[in-house]
């Protein structure tokens, strides 16, 4: 059985008398420890799928199975527990607390979960050993994104969800961040899902899910993923 399963998932939003179908009977599966890239144009439904996986949005119909458990219709209290213990989030904009140091930002996240990792050790792993006492304003964009990734990883989540994690970064810094995510999936056996509009990074993934018009139109499994350092775009 796959670790993550989307089964005929429909998500509709009502805007007055108009119903917008963001996901239209979407089906895909992801195995534990896979690095998955989800590609598609704006409005294709990929971020909606990510929000549902992260317990931040509900579905209209269908089923979402995570590790054998159907999270589709969990109550709010159960969803909060799921987000806190099982999910790590990395966004395009870093969402760091400006008056806390890098270390304190990571420590803050570990206070709400059951089996956190050591914040200082995780910051060292992401290459910020000498920056742990710096505030976000004293860090570059790439360094702030590394703090955000460290914060997510330190929760020791089962799934790391990344929504356009390099969207606000320059080319070289973006590649460094993608390398970090690729290494995380390999070394930590963590399931990492990256949402992007940049299809050129697809070869780095174990699996690529192409979204179009609210459905997972095509799914490609890479038998030999390429290190992001070898990919140009």
Short mmCIF file of C-alpha atoms in Angstrom, two decimals:
data_model
loop_
_atom_site.label_atom_id
_atom_site.label_comp_id
_atom_site.label_asym_id
_atom_site.label_seq_id
_atom_site.Cartn_x
_atom_site.Cartn_y
_atom_site.Cartn_z
CA UNK A 1 0.00 0.00 0.00
CA UNK A 2 1.24 3.49 -0.87
CA UNK A 3 2.08 5.86 1.97
CA UNK A 4 -0.07 8.68 0.54
CA UNK A 5 -3.14 8.09 -1.62
CA UNK A 6 -5.47 10.59 -3.28
CA UNK A 7 -8.61 8.75 -4.36
CA UNK A 8 -11.09 10.57 -6.62
CA UNK A 9 -10.55 13.78 -4.68
CA UNK A 10 -12.87 16.66 -5.56
CA UNK A 11 -12.49 20.14 -4.10
CA UNK A 12 -15.06 22.81 -4.90
CA UNK A 13 -15.20 26.44 -3.82
CA UNK A 14 -18.41 28.44 -3.93
CA UNK A 15 -18.18 32.11 -4.88
CA UNK A 16 -21.72 33.44 -4.69
CA UNK A 17 -23.73 31.40 -7.14
CA UNK A 18 -20.63 30.18 -8.96
CA UNK A 19 -18.94 26.87 -8.09
CA UNK A 20 -15.27 26.51 -8.92
CA UNK A 21 -13.86 22.98 -9.05
CA UNK A 22 -10.19 23.24 -8.06
CA UNK A 23 -9.67 19.46 -7.99
CA UNK A 24 -11.62 17.16 -10.28
CA UNK A 25 -11.50 13.50 -9.24
CA UNK A 26 -7.75 13.62 -8.67
CA UNK A 27 -5.86 10.36 -8.18
CA UNK A 28 -2.21 9.79 -7.29
CA UNK A 29 -0.07 7.86 -4.81
CA UNK A 30 3.27 8.51 -3.13
CA UNK A 31 5.53 6.01 -1.38
CA UNK A 32 7.27 6.64 1.94
CA UNK A 33 10.61 8.39 1.58
CA UNK A 34 9.96 9.55 -1.98
CA UNK A 35 10.98 12.97 -3.23
CA UNK A 36 8.06 14.13 -5.37
CA UNK A 37 7.88 17.18 -7.63
CA UNK A 38 4.38 18.43 -8.46
CA UNK A 39 4.39 20.54 -11.62
CA UNK A 40 1.72 22.60 -13.29
CA UNK A 41 0.66 26.08 -14.34
CA UNK A 42 -1.02 28.55 -12.02
CA UNK A 43 -4.57 27.41 -11.27
CA UNK A 44 -3.90 23.76 -12.09
CA UNK A 45 -4.82 22.61 -8.56
CA UNK A 46 -1.38 21.71 -7.23
CA UNK A 47 -1.43 24.10 -4.26
CA UNK A 48 -4.96 23.00 -3.39
CA UNK A 49 -3.72 19.40 -3.28
CA UNK A 50 -0.80 20.48 -1.06
CA UNK A 51 -3.13 22.31 1.33
CA UNK A 52 -5.35 19.24 1.60
CA UNK A 53 -2.32 17.02 2.27
CA UNK A 54 -1.24 19.44 4.98
CA UNK A 55 -4.63 19.42 6.69
CA UNK A 56 -5.14 23.11 5.90
CA UNK A 57 -8.10 22.56 3.61
CA UNK A 58 -10.94 20.04 3.42
CA UNK A 59 -12.18 18.06 0.45
CA UNK A 60 -15.63 18.04 -1.12
CA UNK A 61 -15.58 14.31 -1.88
CA UNK A 62 -13.18 11.41 -2.25
CA UNK A 63 -10.56 10.11 0.16
CA UNK A 64 -7.06 11.09 1.29
CA UNK A 65 -5.19 8.23 2.93
CA UNK A 66 -1.98 8.95 4.86
CA UNK A 67 -0.10 5.99 6.33
CA UNK A 68 -3.25 3.86 6.25
CA UNK A 69 -5.43 6.52 7.89
CA UNK A 70 -8.17 8.43 6.10
CA UNK A 71 -7.69 12.11 6.99
CA UNK A 72 -10.47 13.28 4.67
CA UNK A 73 -13.04 14.00 7.31
CA UNK A 74 -11.07 14.47 10.52
CA UNK A 75 -12.47 16.90 13.05
CA UNK A 76 -10.62 20.18 13.61
CA UNK A 77 -8.95 18.98 16.81
CA UNK A 78 -7.66 15.87 15.03
CA UNK A 79 -6.46 17.95 12.08
CA UNK A 80 -4.55 20.25 14.41
CA UNK A 81 -2.80 17.22 15.93
CA UNK A 82 -2.04 15.90 12.44
CA UNK A 83 -0.52 19.21 11.30
CA UNK A 84 1.48 19.55 14.49
CA UNK A 85 2.95 16.05 14.60
CA UNK A 86 3.07 14.74 11.03
CA UNK A 87 3.58 17.71 8.70
CA UNK A 88 6.41 20.15 8.07
CA UNK A 89 5.75 23.20 5.89
CA UNK A 90 8.15 25.24 3.75
CA UNK A 91 6.71 28.19 1.85
CA UNK A 92 7.97 30.60 -0.81
CA UNK A 93 8.14 33.35 1.80
CA UNK A 94 9.97 32.30 4.92
CA UNK A 95 7.45 33.33 7.62
CA UNK A 96 10.15 33.67 10.25
CA UNK A 97 9.56 35.53 13.52
CA UNK A 98 11.66 38.65 13.04
CA UNK A 99 12.53 39.27 16.70
CA UNK A 100 13.78 35.72 17.25
CA UNK A 101 17.19 34.37 16.27
CA UNK A 102 17.58 31.52 13.79
CA UNK A 103 17.92 29.07 16.66
CA UNK A 104 14.90 30.48 18.49
CA UNK A 105 12.77 30.27 15.33
CA UNK A 106 13.56 26.57 15.07
CA UNK A 107 13.11 25.95 18.80
CA UNK A 108 9.68 27.56 18.63
CA UNK A 109 8.48 24.88 16.20
CA UNK A 110 9.86 22.01 18.29
CA UNK A 111 7.85 23.05 21.33
CA UNK A 112 4.58 21.89 19.78
CA UNK A 113 5.45 18.37 18.61
CA UNK A 114 6.03 15.01 20.26
CA UNK A 115 9.42 13.82 19.03
CA UNK A 116 11.39 16.86 17.85
CA UNK A 117 14.98 16.78 16.68
CA UNK A 118 17.74 18.93 18.18
CA UNK A 119 17.33 22.46 16.72
CA UNK A 120 21.02 23.31 16.91
CA UNK A 121 22.04 20.08 15.17
CA UNK A 122 19.49 20.62 12.39
CA UNK A 123 20.71 24.18 11.80
CA UNK A 124 24.23 22.80 11.52
CA UNK A 125 23.01 20.21 9.01
CA UNK A 126 21.56 22.93 6.78
CA UNK A 127 24.84 24.84 6.85
CA UNK A 128 24.02 27.53 9.41
CA UNK A 129 26.35 26.55 12.24
CA UNK A 130 27.81 30.06 12.40
CA UNK A 131 24.50 31.87 11.97
CA UNK A 132 22.33 30.44 14.72
CA UNK A 133 22.41 33.63 16.80
CA UNK A 134 21.55 35.91 13.88
CA UNK A 135 18.12 37.47 13.42
CA UNK A 136 16.29 37.06 10.08
CA UNK A 137 17.16 40.62 9.04
CA UNK A 138 20.84 39.68 9.34
CA UNK A 139 20.47 36.70 6.98
CA UNK A 140 20.32 36.47 3.20
CA UNK A 141 17.22 35.13 1.47
CA UNK A 142 18.83 31.72 1.02
CA UNK A 143 19.85 31.60 4.66
CA UNK A 144 16.35 32.53 5.78
CA UNK A 145 14.93 29.74 3.64
CA UNK A 146 17.44 27.34 5.24
CA UNK A 147 16.12 28.40 8.65
CA UNK A 148 12.57 27.76 7.43
CA UNK A 149 13.57 24.30 6.21
CA UNK A 150 15.42 23.58 9.47
CA UNK A 151 12.31 24.66 11.39
CA UNK A 152 10.19 22.22 9.38
CA UNK A 153 12.67 19.34 9.64
CA UNK A 154 13.22 19.83 13.39
CA UNK A 155 9.60 18.89 13.99
CA UNK A 156 10.64 15.43 12.75
CA UNK A 157 7.60 15.28 10.45
CA UNK A 158 6.55 12.31 8.38
CA UNK A 159 5.89 14.55 5.37
CA UNK A 160 7.67 17.75 4.31
CA UNK A 161 5.48 19.96 2.09
CA UNK A 162 7.22 22.70 0.09
CA UNK A 163 5.23 25.29 -1.85
CA UNK A 164 7.47 27.06 -4.41
CA UNK A 165 10.39 26.98 -1.92
CA UNK A 166 12.79 28.67 -4.37
CA UNK A 167 10.34 31.19 -5.82
CA UNK A 168 11.87 34.16 -3.99
CA UNK A 169 15.50 33.12 -4.51
CA UNK A 170 18.10 33.66 -7.22
CA UNK A 171 19.19 30.77 -9.44
CA UNK A 172 22.27 29.61 -7.51
CA UNK A 173 20.64 29.93 -4.09
CA UNK A 174 17.58 28.12 -5.39
CA UNK A 175 19.73 25.19 -6.51
CA UNK A 176 21.32 25.04 -3.05
CA UNK A 177 17.89 24.88 -1.42
CA UNK A 178 16.73 22.14 -3.81
CA UNK A 179 19.93 20.21 -3.07
CA UNK A 180 19.15 20.48 0.63
CA UNK A 181 15.64 19.12 0.06
CA UNK A 182 16.98 16.30 -2.11
CA UNK A 183 19.52 15.39 0.59
CA UNK A 184 16.80 15.51 3.28
CA UNK A 185 14.66 12.98 1.45
CA UNK A 186 17.65 10.65 1.00
CA UNK A 187 19.34 10.91 4.38
CA UNK A 188 16.32 11.31 6.66
CA UNK A 189 14.00 8.94 4.73
CA UNK A 190 11.45 11.75 4.82
CA UNK A 191 8.67 12.05 2.24
CA UNK A 192 9.29 15.40 0.54
CA UNK A 193 6.77 17.00 -1.82
CA UNK A 194 7.77 20.09 -3.80
CA UNK A 195 5.19 22.21 -5.61
CA UNK A 196 6.66 24.20 -8.51
CA UNK A 197 5.87 25.75 -11.88
CA UNK A 198 9.43 24.97 -13.00
CA UNK A 199 9.25 21.66 -14.85
CA UNK A 200 13.01 21.72 -15.50
CA UNK A 201 13.70 20.42 -11.98
CA UNK A 202 11.56 17.32 -12.53
CA UNK A 203 14.57 14.99 -13.13
CA UNK A 204 15.66 15.47 -9.48
CA UNK A 205 12.55 13.67 -8.22
CA UNK A 206 11.73 10.03 -7.60
CA UNK A 207 8.28 10.81 -8.96
CA UNK A 208 6.82 13.70 -10.95
CA UNK A 209 3.11 14.53 -10.87
CA UNK A 210 1.90 16.83 -13.64
CA UNK A 211 -1.24 18.78 -12.77
CA UNK A 212 -3.60 20.28 -15.34
CA UNK A 213 -7.17 21.51 -14.96
CA UNK A 214 -7.53 20.16 -11.44
CA UNK A 215 -6.33 16.65 -12.12
CA UNK A 216 -3.07 14.71 -11.89
CA UNK A 217 -2.88 14.39 -15.67
CA UNK A 218 0.38 12.45 -15.84
CA UNK A 219 2.60 10.67 -13.30
CA UNK A 220 6.20 9.76 -14.14
CA UNK A 221 8.49 7.67 -11.96
CA UNK A 222 12.22 8.35 -12.35
CA UNK A 223 14.25 5.18 -11.83
CA UNK A 224 17.46 7.21 -11.55
CA UNK A 225 16.84 10.73 -10.21
CA UNK A 226 19.52 13.26 -11.18
CA UNK A 227 21.32 15.36 -8.53
CA UNK A 228 20.03 18.91 -8.74
CA UNK A 229 23.64 20.11 -9.15
CA UNK A 230 23.66 18.49 -12.62
CA UNK A 231 20.41 20.12 -13.78
CA UNK A 232 20.40 23.43 -15.67
CA UNK A 233 17.37 25.58 -16.44
#
